[in-house]
């Protein structure tokens, strides 16, 4: 039974799921746009939004929270330095555009990008 277990399993263990989401979020914040599956994008969206909200706060505690969540200091520094592009927006920092099914396994694919 999955009582009180939030989120999708993504077909892996909980540690692997956490690593997948961390990789998707890091890739998105590094490149501003990635192509991934719909389930991974929908699960990574709250993590990306939290990191950008922490960057808008800009204090040391928020930076440490972001480093703990992403595990990549360079990406965190890039987001914290370029946070002015999100200043006029209160939330909804990501956009998910559906592409269609993947050829091999028919998984629904999307493009996930940061909104300016």
PDB file of C-alpha atoms in Angstrom:
ATOM      1  CA  UNK A   1       0.000   0.000   0.000  1.00  0.00           C
ATOM      2  CA  UNK A   2       1.189   3.509  -0.822  1.00  0.00           C
ATOM      3  CA  UNK A   3      -0.414   5.410   2.024  1.00  0.00           C
ATOM      4  CA  UNK A   4       0.982   8.947   2.394  1.00  0.00           C
ATOM      5  CA  UNK A   5       3.472   8.491  -0.458  1.00  0.00           C
ATOM      6  CA  UNK A   6       3.446  11.571  -2.669  1.00  0.00           C
ATOM      7  CA  UNK A   7       4.413  11.733  -6.315  1.00  0.00           C
ATOM      8  CA  UNK A   8       4.974   9.318  -9.157  1.00  0.00           C
ATOM      9  CA  UNK A   9       7.244   6.329  -8.792  1.00  0.00           C
ATOM     10  CA  UNK A  10       8.683   6.649 -12.326  1.00  0.00           C
ATOM     11  CA  UNK A  11       9.388   2.904 -12.391  1.00  0.00           C
ATOM     12  CA  UNK A  12      12.381   3.074 -10.044  1.00  0.00           C
ATOM     13  CA  UNK A  13      13.333   3.049  -6.388  1.00  0.00           C
ATOM     14  CA  UNK A  14      12.836   6.187  -4.330  1.00  0.00           C
ATOM     15  CA  UNK A  15      16.536   7.077  -4.428  1.00  0.00           C
ATOM     16  CA  UNK A  16      16.661   6.664  -8.212  1.00  0.00           C
ATOM     17  CA  UNK A  17      13.479   8.727  -8.614  1.00  0.00           C
ATOM     18  CA  UNK A  18      15.040  11.503  -6.532  1.00  0.00           C
ATOM     19  CA  UNK A  19      18.195  11.377  -8.678  1.00  0.00           C
ATOM     20  CA  UNK A  20      16.145  11.510 -11.907  1.00  0.00           C
ATOM     21  CA  UNK A  21      14.227  14.583 -10.731  1.00  0.00           C
ATOM     22  CA  UNK A  22      17.425  16.262  -9.578  1.00  0.00           C
ATOM     23  CA  UNK A  23      18.959  15.657 -13.009  1.00  0.00           C
ATOM     24  CA  UNK A  24      15.911  16.974 -14.864  1.00  0.00           C
ATOM     25  CA  UNK A  25      15.804  20.114 -12.702  1.00  0.00           C
ATOM     26  CA  UNK A  26      19.549  20.718 -13.054  1.00  0.00           C
ATOM     27  CA  UNK A  27      19.409  20.235 -16.817  1.00  0.00           C
ATOM     28  CA  UNK A  28      16.506  22.635 -17.153  1.00  0.00           C
ATOM     29  CA  UNK A  29      18.147  25.329 -15.044  1.00  0.00           C
ATOM     30  CA  UNK A  30      21.435  24.903 -16.922  1.00  0.00           C
ATOM     31  CA  UNK A  31      20.011  24.931 -20.476  1.00  0.00           C
ATOM     32  CA  UNK A  32      16.662  26.806 -20.096  1.00  0.00           C
ATOM     33  CA  UNK A  33      14.943  24.091 -22.187  1.00  0.00           C
ATOM     34  CA  UNK A  34      14.986  20.284 -22.162  1.00  0.00           C
ATOM     35  CA  UNK A  35      13.130  17.403 -23.795  1.00  0.00           C
ATOM     36  CA  UNK A  36      11.901  14.743 -21.378  1.00  0.00           C
ATOM     37  CA  UNK A  37       8.907  12.551 -20.607  1.00  0.00           C
ATOM     38  CA  UNK A  38       5.681  14.116 -19.384  1.00  0.00           C
ATOM     39  CA  UNK A  39       5.732  12.337 -16.015  1.00  0.00           C
ATOM     40  CA  UNK A  40       9.284  13.474 -15.253  1.00  0.00           C
ATOM     41  CA  UNK A  41       8.501  17.046 -16.260  1.00  0.00           C
ATOM     42  CA  UNK A  42       5.382  17.215 -14.103  1.00  0.00           C
ATOM     43  CA  UNK A  43       7.273  15.834 -11.103  1.00  0.00           C
ATOM     44  CA  UNK A  44      10.291  18.145 -11.554  1.00  0.00           C
ATOM     45  CA  UNK A  45       8.222  21.323 -11.943  1.00  0.00           C
ATOM     46  CA  UNK A  46       7.734  21.973  -8.164  1.00  0.00           C
ATOM     47  CA  UNK A  47      11.456  21.474  -7.518  1.00  0.00           C
ATOM     48  CA  UNK A  48      12.408  24.012 -10.199  1.00  0.00           C
ATOM     49  CA  UNK A  49       9.821  26.509  -8.940  1.00  0.00           C
ATOM     50  CA  UNK A  50      11.124  26.179  -5.367  1.00  0.00           C
ATOM     51  CA  UNK A  51      14.720  26.786  -6.451  1.00  0.00           C
ATOM     52  CA  UNK A  52      13.745  29.919  -8.392  1.00  0.00           C
ATOM     53  CA  UNK A  53      11.703  31.187  -5.432  1.00  0.00           C
ATOM     54  CA  UNK A  54      14.728  30.641  -3.184  1.00  0.00           C
ATOM     55  CA  UNK A  55      16.855  32.544  -5.705  1.00  0.00           C
ATOM     56  CA  UNK A  56      14.423  35.474  -5.549  1.00  0.00           C
ATOM     57  CA  UNK A  57      14.906  35.600  -1.763  1.00  0.00           C
ATOM     58  CA  UNK A  58      18.653  35.598  -2.295  1.00  0.00           C
ATOM     59  CA  UNK A  59      19.868  35.020   1.272  1.00  0.00           C
ATOM     60  CA  UNK A  60      22.497  32.502   2.388  1.00  0.00           C
ATOM     61  CA  UNK A  61      19.959  30.055   3.793  1.00  0.00           C
ATOM     62  CA  UNK A  62      18.073  29.964   0.493  1.00  0.00           C
ATOM     63  CA  UNK A  63      21.317  29.362  -1.414  1.00  0.00           C
ATOM     64  CA  UNK A  64      22.157  26.441   0.863  1.00  0.00           C
ATOM     65  CA  UNK A  65      18.675  24.978   0.416  1.00  0.00           C
ATOM     66  CA  UNK A  66      19.086  25.202  -3.368  1.00  0.00           C
ATOM     67  CA  UNK A  67      22.515  23.533  -3.272  1.00  0.00           C
ATOM     68  CA  UNK A  68      21.081  20.738  -1.127  1.00  0.00           C
ATOM     69  CA  UNK A  69      18.160  20.266  -3.509  1.00  0.00           C
ATOM     70  CA  UNK A  70      20.191  20.314  -6.751  1.00  0.00           C
ATOM     71  CA  UNK A  71      23.695  19.260  -5.700  1.00  0.00           C
ATOM     72  CA  UNK A  72      25.361  21.548  -8.262  1.00  0.00           C
ATOM     73  CA  UNK A  73      26.921  24.803  -7.056  1.00  0.00           C
ATOM     74  CA  UNK A  74      27.537  26.149 -10.574  1.00  0.00           C
ATOM     75  CA  UNK A  75      23.876  25.873 -11.560  1.00  0.00           C
ATOM     76  CA  UNK A  76      22.782  27.450  -8.276  1.00  0.00           C
ATOM     77  CA  UNK A  77      25.206  30.342  -8.783  1.00  0.00           C
ATOM     78  CA  UNK A  78      23.900  30.832 -12.346  1.00  0.00           C
ATOM     79  CA  UNK A  79      20.273  30.972 -11.168  1.00  0.00           C
ATOM     80  CA  UNK A  80      20.991  33.236  -8.183  1.00  0.00           C
ATOM     81  CA  UNK A  81      22.961  35.662 -10.390  1.00  0.00           C
ATOM     82  CA  UNK A  82      20.354  35.758 -13.177  1.00  0.00           C
ATOM     83  CA  UNK A  83      17.230  35.965 -11.029  1.00  0.00           C
ATOM     84  CA  UNK A  84      16.167  39.386 -12.367  1.00  0.00           C
ATOM     85  CA  UNK A  85      14.434  37.697 -15.316  1.00  0.00           C
ATOM     86  CA  UNK A  86      11.850  36.263 -12.877  1.00  0.00           C
ATOM     87  CA  UNK A  87      11.309  39.364 -10.725  1.00  0.00           C
ATOM     88  CA  UNK A  88       7.938  40.359 -12.211  1.00  0.00           C
ATOM     89  CA  UNK A  89       6.473  36.856 -11.935  1.00  0.00           C
ATOM     90  CA  UNK A  90       4.958  35.420  -8.743  1.00  0.00           C
ATOM     91  CA  UNK A  91       5.097  31.775  -9.820  1.00  0.00           C
ATOM     92  CA  UNK A  92       4.734  29.494 -12.799  1.00  0.00           C
ATOM     93  CA  UNK A  93       8.338  29.701 -13.932  1.00  0.00           C
ATOM     94  CA  UNK A  94       8.125  26.648 -16.212  1.00  0.00           C
ATOM     95  CA  UNK A  95       6.194  25.783 -19.366  1.00  0.00           C
ATOM     96  CA  UNK A  96       5.456  22.257 -20.583  1.00  0.00           C
ATOM     97  CA  UNK A  97       4.752  21.818 -24.313  1.00  0.00           C
ATOM     98  CA  UNK A  98       3.557  18.386 -25.425  1.00  0.00           C
ATOM     99  CA  UNK A  99       5.338  16.826 -28.406  1.00  0.00           C
ATOM    100  CA  UNK A 100       3.716  13.426 -28.864  1.00  0.00           C
ATOM    101  CA  UNK A 101       4.738   9.848 -28.217  1.00  0.00           C
ATOM    102  CA  UNK A 102       8.323   8.605 -28.318  1.00  0.00           C
ATOM    103  CA  UNK A 103       9.044   6.142 -31.109  1.00  0.00           C
ATOM    104  CA  UNK A 104      10.511   3.294 -29.058  1.00  0.00           C
ATOM    105  CA  UNK A 105       8.121   2.888 -26.131  1.00  0.00           C
ATOM    106  CA  UNK A 106       5.276   5.308 -26.934  1.00  0.00           C
ATOM    107  CA  UNK A 107       6.040   7.424 -23.843  1.00  0.00           C
ATOM    108  CA  UNK A 108       4.493  10.925 -24.030  1.00  0.00           C
ATOM    109  CA  UNK A 109       7.313  13.425 -24.639  1.00  0.00           C
ATOM    110  CA  UNK A 110       7.362  17.133 -23.769  1.00  0.00           C
ATOM    111  CA  UNK A 111       9.599  20.155 -23.997  1.00  0.00           C
ATOM    112  CA  UNK A 112      10.028  21.799 -20.610  1.00  0.00           C
ATOM    113  CA  UNK A 113      11.315  25.369 -20.633  1.00  0.00           C
ATOM    114  CA  UNK A 114      11.757  28.340 -18.360  1.00  0.00           C
ATOM    115  CA  UNK A 115       9.341  31.221 -18.903  1.00  0.00           C
ATOM    116  CA  UNK A 116      10.903  34.692 -19.198  1.00  0.00           C
TER     117      UNK A 116
END
